């Protein structure tokens, strides 16, 4: 069983109120020196067999049509090595 | 400016209804062969300067006390190489 990770983040030019809320809370909580926070989503997909190029292409399609809203979000797809489930 | 990524995922033994909802939707959408989906959060922190061990230790503390609920979630902290902002 291989693990494929899809990270979905708001595009840099899109306002991220969640990340801003985290960032504003940090000094109150005693954490200084963090100049920016963006919050996004991480999906871990368990995929059977060795991950073929075809399977990865399908996961790219899935990520771009279903997991991410590509109008406002970017996504990355990567196979996580050594993550047997 | 260095980027530190904190990934927060539900522990494996905790039910993940979001991930299950995604997984159940996949066959309907024509994507077969994905045996499990877990959904979590990804935080990108922009940190000034070279990231010292001390700064990383503080980010670990921050992640464990504020970004993740360690009763039900695991987190990982890593410095993302080559991500200049």
PDB file of C-alpha atoms in Angstrom:
ATOM      1  CA  UNK A   1       0.000   0.000   0.000  1.00  0.00           C
ATOM      2  CA  UNK A   2       1.516   3.288  -1.081  1.00  0.00           C
ATOM      3  CA  UNK A   3       0.614   6.661   0.274  1.00  0.00           C
ATOM      4  CA  UNK A   4       0.025   9.606  -2.026  1.00  0.00           C
ATOM      5  CA  UNK A   5      -0.181  13.023  -0.404  1.00  0.00           C
ATOM      6  CA  UNK A   6      -2.168  15.863  -1.940  1.00  0.00           C
ATOM      7  CA  UNK A   7      -1.548  19.280  -0.399  1.00  0.00           C
ATOM      8  CA  UNK A   8      -4.090  21.971  -1.175  1.00  0.00           C
ATOM      9  CA  UNK A   9      -3.242  25.570  -0.327  1.00  0.00           C
ATOM     10  CA  UNK A  10      -4.941  28.857  -1.144  1.00  0.00           C
ATOM     11  CA  UNK A  11      -3.112  30.690  -3.915  1.00  0.00           C
ATOM     12  CA  UNK A  12      -0.717  33.333  -2.578  1.00  0.00           C
ATOM     13  CA  UNK A  13      -2.849  36.187  -3.884  1.00  0.00           C
ATOM     14  CA  UNK A  14      -5.980  34.904  -2.120  1.00  0.00           C
ATOM     15  CA  UNK A  15      -6.695  36.211   1.372  1.00  0.00           C
ATOM     16  CA  UNK A  16      -6.387  33.481   4.020  1.00  0.00           C
ATOM     17  CA  UNK A  17      -8.414  34.519   7.083  1.00  0.00           C
ATOM     18  CA  UNK A  18      -7.751  31.223   8.895  1.00  0.00           C
ATOM     19  CA  UNK A  19      -4.018  31.662   8.576  1.00  0.00           C
ATOM     20  CA  UNK A  20      -4.283  35.301   9.600  1.00  0.00           C
ATOM     21  CA  UNK A  21      -6.250  34.358  12.711  1.00  0.00           C
ATOM     22  CA  UNK A  22      -3.543  31.880  13.692  1.00  0.00           C
ATOM     23  CA  UNK A  23      -0.828  34.437  13.022  1.00  0.00           C
ATOM     24  CA  UNK A  24      -2.525  37.136  15.112  1.00  0.00           C
ATOM     25  CA  UNK A  25      -2.954  34.735  18.017  1.00  0.00           C
ATOM     26  CA  UNK A  26       0.734  33.803  18.159  1.00  0.00           C
ATOM     27  CA  UNK A  27       2.162  36.874  19.956  1.00  0.00           C
ATOM     28  CA  UNK A  28      -0.612  36.634  22.557  1.00  0.00           C
ATOM     29  CA  UNK A  29       0.446  33.044  23.158  1.00  0.00           C
ATOM     30  CA  UNK A  30       4.078  33.992  23.501  1.00  0.00           C
ATOM     31  CA  UNK A  31       5.381  32.958  20.076  1.00  0.00           C
ATOM     32  CA  UNK A  32       7.324  35.682  18.315  1.00  0.00           C
ATOM     33  CA  UNK A  33       9.203  35.745  15.052  1.00  0.00           C
ATOM     34  CA  UNK A  34       6.643  34.065  12.801  1.00  0.00           C
ATOM     35  CA  UNK A  35       5.950  36.437   9.953  1.00  0.00           C
ATOM     36  CA  UNK A  36       3.263  34.632   8.071  1.00  0.00           C
ATOM     37  CA  UNK A  37       0.885  31.709   8.401  1.00  0.00           C
ATOM     38  CA  UNK A  38      -1.118  30.037   5.653  1.00  0.00           C
ATOM     39  CA  UNK A  39      -3.492  27.204   6.407  1.00  0.00           C
ATOM     40  CA  UNK A  40      -4.461  24.551   3.910  1.00  0.00           C
ATOM     41  CA  UNK A  41      -5.548  20.971   3.606  1.00  0.00           C
ATOM     42  CA  UNK A  42      -3.593  17.759   3.412  1.00  0.00           C
ATOM     43  CA  UNK A  43      -5.099  14.591   1.973  1.00  0.00           C
ATOM     44  CA  UNK A  44      -3.457  11.201   2.435  1.00  0.00           C
ATOM     45  CA  UNK A  45      -4.627   8.677  -0.145  1.00  0.00           C
ATOM     46  CA  UNK A  46      -3.892   4.988   0.317  1.00  0.00           C
ATOM     47  CA  UNK A  47      -3.344   3.495  -3.106  1.00  0.00           C
ATOM     48  CA  UNK A  48      -2.890  -0.189  -3.818  1.00  0.00           C
ATOM     49  CA  UNK A  49       0.090  -1.643  -5.724  1.00  0.00           C
ATOM     50  CA  UNK A  50       3.143   0.227  -6.989  1.00  0.00           C
ATOM     51  CA  UNK A  51       1.937   3.661  -7.996  1.00  0.00           C
ATOM     52  CA  UNK A  52       2.030   3.769 -11.770  1.00  0.00           C
ATOM     53  CA  UNK A  53       2.297   6.932 -13.828  1.00  0.00           C
ATOM     54  CA  UNK A  54      -1.260   6.291 -14.929  1.00  0.00           C
ATOM     55  CA  UNK A  55      -2.481   6.101 -11.339  1.00  0.00           C
ATOM     56  CA  UNK A  56      -0.637   9.321 -10.522  1.00  0.00           C
ATOM     57  CA  UNK A  57      -2.174  11.021 -13.532  1.00  0.00           C
ATOM     58  CA  UNK A  58      -5.619  10.007 -12.287  1.00  0.00           C
ATOM     59  CA  UNK A  59      -4.846  11.325  -8.831  1.00  0.00           C
ATOM     60  CA  UNK A  60      -3.728  14.614 -10.394  1.00  0.00           C
ATOM     61  CA  UNK A  61      -7.058  14.788 -12.206  1.00  0.00           C
ATOM     62  CA  UNK A  62      -8.900  13.936  -8.990  1.00  0.00           C
ATOM     63  CA  UNK A  63      -6.998  16.586  -7.035  1.00  0.00           C
ATOM     64  CA  UNK A  64      -7.640  19.246  -9.655  1.00  0.00           C
ATOM     65  CA  UNK A  65     -11.337  18.523 -10.099  1.00  0.00           C
ATOM     66  CA  UNK A  66     -12.464  17.407  -6.689  1.00  0.00           C
ATOM     67  CA  UNK A  67     -10.021  18.052  -3.832  1.00  0.00           C
ATOM     68  CA  UNK A  68      -8.950  21.532  -4.851  1.00  0.00           C
ATOM     69  CA  UNK A  69     -10.866  24.498  -6.190  1.00  0.00           C
ATOM     70  CA  UNK A  70      -8.323  25.534  -8.793  1.00  0.00           C
ATOM     71  CA  UNK A  71      -9.821  29.001  -9.129  1.00  0.00           C
ATOM     72  CA  UNK A  72      -8.476  29.915  -5.707  1.00  0.00           C
ATOM     73  CA  UNK A  73      -6.271  26.975  -4.678  1.00  0.00           C
ATOM     74  CA  UNK A  74      -3.038  25.330  -5.775  1.00  0.00           C
ATOM     75  CA  UNK A  75      -2.331  21.667  -5.163  1.00  0.00           C
ATOM     76  CA  UNK A  76       0.673  19.389  -5.188  1.00  0.00           C
ATOM     77  CA  UNK A  77       0.700  15.611  -5.527  1.00  0.00           C
ATOM     78  CA  UNK A  78       3.556  13.479  -4.285  1.00  0.00           C
ATOM     79  CA  UNK A  79       4.197   9.859  -3.382  1.00  0.00           C
ATOM     80  CA  UNK A  80       5.338   9.565   0.211  1.00  0.00           C
ATOM     81  CA  UNK A  81       8.266   7.166   0.388  1.00  0.00           C
ATOM     82  CA  UNK A  82       8.504   4.526   3.054  1.00  0.00           C
ATOM     83  CA  UNK A  83       4.971   5.028   4.295  1.00  0.00           C
ATOM     84  CA  UNK A  84       3.546   1.537   4.400  1.00  0.00           C
ATOM     85  CA  UNK A  85       0.100   1.310   5.922  1.00  0.00           C
TER      86      UNK A  85
ATOM     87  CA  UNK B   1      12.591  33.834   4.845  1.00  0.00           C
ATOM     88  CA  UNK B   2      12.361  30.136   5.538  1.00  0.00           C
ATOM     89  CA  UNK B   3       9.208  28.104   5.389  1.00  0.00           C
ATOM     90  CA  UNK B   4       8.360  25.634   8.123  1.00  0.00           C
ATOM     91  CA  UNK B   5       5.522  23.208   7.407  1.00  0.00           C
ATOM     92  CA  UNK B   6       3.399  21.740  10.175  1.00  0.00           C
ATOM     93  CA  UNK B   7       1.171  18.845   9.117  1.00  0.00           C
ATOM     94  CA  UNK B   8      -1.631  17.913  11.492  1.00  0.00           C
ATOM     95  CA  UNK B   9      -3.472  14.627  10.946  1.00  0.00           C
ATOM     96  CA  UNK B  10      -5.992  12.739  13.039  1.00  0.00           C
ATOM     97  CA  UNK B  11      -4.388   9.771  14.768  1.00  0.00           C
ATOM     98  CA  UNK B  12      -4.910   6.515  12.863  1.00  0.00           C
ATOM     99  CA  UNK B  13      -7.271   5.150  15.512  1.00  0.00           C
ATOM    100  CA  UNK B  14      -9.529   8.217  15.370  1.00  0.00           C
ATOM    101  CA  UNK B  15     -12.466   8.119  12.985  1.00  0.00           C
ATOM    102  CA  UNK B  16     -12.090  10.608  10.124  1.00  0.00           C
ATOM    103  CA  UNK B  17     -15.546  11.386   8.715  1.00  0.00           C
ATOM    104  CA  UNK B  18     -14.202  14.015   6.293  1.00  0.00           C
ATOM    105  CA  UNK B  19     -11.794  11.554   4.767  1.00  0.00           C
ATOM    106  CA  UNK B  20     -14.494   8.891   4.611  1.00  0.00           C
ATOM    107  CA  UNK B  21     -16.828  11.259   2.831  1.00  0.00           C
ATOM    108  CA  UNK B  22     -14.159  11.960   0.228  1.00  0.00           C
ATOM    109  CA  UNK B  23     -13.411   8.268  -0.160  1.00  0.00           C
ATOM    110  CA  UNK B  24     -17.067   7.337  -0.644  1.00  0.00           C
ATOM    111  CA  UNK B  25     -17.500  10.008  -3.266  1.00  0.00           C
ATOM    112  CA  UNK B  26     -14.596   8.774  -5.394  1.00  0.00           C
ATOM    113  CA  UNK B  27     -16.229   5.775  -7.138  1.00  0.00           C
ATOM    114  CA  UNK B  28     -19.262   7.912  -7.985  1.00  0.00           C
ATOM    115  CA  UNK B  29     -16.895  10.362  -9.623  1.00  0.00           C
ATOM    116  CA  UNK B  30     -15.148   7.637 -11.575  1.00  0.00           C
ATOM    117  CA  UNK B  31     -11.989   7.231  -9.497  1.00  0.00           C
ATOM    118  CA  UNK B  32     -11.300   3.628  -8.530  1.00  0.00           C
ATOM    119  CA  UNK B  33      -8.431   2.020  -6.668  1.00  0.00           C
ATOM    120  CA  UNK B  34      -8.104   4.418  -3.753  1.00  0.00           C
ATOM    121  CA  UNK B  35      -8.455   2.386  -0.584  1.00  0.00           C
ATOM    122  CA  UNK B  36      -8.323   5.031   2.060  1.00  0.00           C
ATOM    123  CA  UNK B  37      -8.453   8.788   2.470  1.00  0.00           C
ATOM    124  CA  UNK B  38      -7.508  10.810   5.540  1.00  0.00           C
ATOM    125  CA  UNK B  39      -7.907  14.550   5.612  1.00  0.00           C
ATOM    126  CA  UNK B  40      -5.846  16.839   7.782  1.00  0.00           C
ATOM    127  CA  UNK B  41      -4.446  20.325   7.978  1.00  0.00           C
ATOM    128  CA  UNK B  42      -1.274  21.860   6.640  1.00  0.00           C
ATOM    129  CA  UNK B  43       0.181  25.044   8.093  1.00  0.00           C
ATOM    130  CA  UNK B  44       2.909  26.987   6.320  1.00  0.00           C
ATOM    131  CA  UNK B  45       4.810  29.270   8.688  1.00  0.00           C
ATOM    132  CA  UNK B  46       7.101  31.944   7.318  1.00  0.00           C
ATOM    133  CA  UNK B  47      10.002  32.314   9.711  1.00  0.00           C
ATOM    134  CA  UNK B  48      12.696  34.967   9.490  1.00  0.00           C
ATOM    135  CA  UNK B  49      16.413  34.199   9.420  1.00  0.00           C
ATOM    136  CA  UNK B  50      18.065  30.782   9.242  1.00  0.00           C
ATOM    137  CA  UNK B  51      15.888  28.456  11.260  1.00  0.00           C
ATOM    138  CA  UNK B  52      17.789  27.697  14.448  1.00  0.00           C
ATOM    139  CA  UNK B  53      17.264  24.622  16.598  1.00  0.00           C
ATOM    140  CA  UNK B  54      15.773  26.922  19.200  1.00  0.00           C
ATOM    141  CA  UNK B  55      13.270  28.335  16.720  1.00  0.00           C
ATOM    142  CA  UNK B  56      12.333  24.826  15.628  1.00  0.00           C
ATOM    143  CA  UNK B  57      11.857  23.772  19.249  1.00  0.00           C
ATOM    144  CA  UNK B  58       9.491  26.721  19.748  1.00  0.00           C
ATOM    145  CA  UNK B  59       7.568  25.778  16.622  1.00  0.00           C
ATOM    146  CA  UNK B  60       7.274  22.219  17.938  1.00  0.00           C
ATOM    147  CA  UNK B  61       5.846  23.597  21.163  1.00  0.00           C
ATOM    148  CA  UNK B  62       3.491  25.841  19.206  1.00  0.00           C
ATOM    149  CA  UNK B  63       2.320  22.946  17.048  1.00  0.00           C
ATOM    150  CA  UNK B  64       1.742  20.682  20.031  1.00  0.00           C
ATOM    151  CA  UNK B  65      -0.116  23.226  22.123  1.00  0.00           C
ATOM    152  CA  UNK B  66      -1.963  25.324  19.614  1.00  0.00           C
ATOM    153  CA  UNK B  67      -2.107  23.950  16.071  1.00  0.00           C
ATOM    154  CA  UNK B  68      -2.809  20.322  16.970  1.00  0.00           C
ATOM    155  CA  UNK B  69      -5.050  18.739  19.563  1.00  0.00           C
ATOM    156  CA  UNK B  70      -2.616  16.066  20.659  1.00  0.00           C
ATOM    157  CA  UNK B  71      -5.358  14.005  22.280  1.00  0.00           C
ATOM    158  CA  UNK B  72      -6.654  13.070  18.851  1.00  0.00           C
ATOM    159  CA  UNK B  73      -4.086  14.440  16.378  1.00  0.00           C
ATOM    160  CA  UNK B  74      -0.472  13.831  15.420  1.00  0.00           C
ATOM    161  CA  UNK B  75       1.700  16.535  13.942  1.00  0.00           C
ATOM    162  CA  UNK B  76       4.973  16.742  12.087  1.00  0.00           C
ATOM    163  CA  UNK B  77       7.244  19.771  11.735  1.00  0.00           C
ATOM    164  CA  UNK B  78       9.714  20.160   8.903  1.00  0.00           C
ATOM    165  CA  UNK B  79      11.670  22.892   7.225  1.00  0.00           C
ATOM    166  CA  UNK B  80      10.815  23.108   3.561  1.00  0.00           C
ATOM    167  CA  UNK B  81      13.990  23.493   1.542  1.00  0.00           C
ATOM    168  CA  UNK B  82      14.281  25.960  -1.269  1.00  0.00           C
ATOM    169  CA  UNK B  83      11.005  27.707  -0.488  1.00  0.00           C
ATOM    170  CA  UNK B  84      11.919  31.356  -0.527  1.00  0.00           C
ATOM    171  CA  UNK B  85       8.973  33.681  -0.073  1.00  0.00           C
TER     172      UNK B  85
END
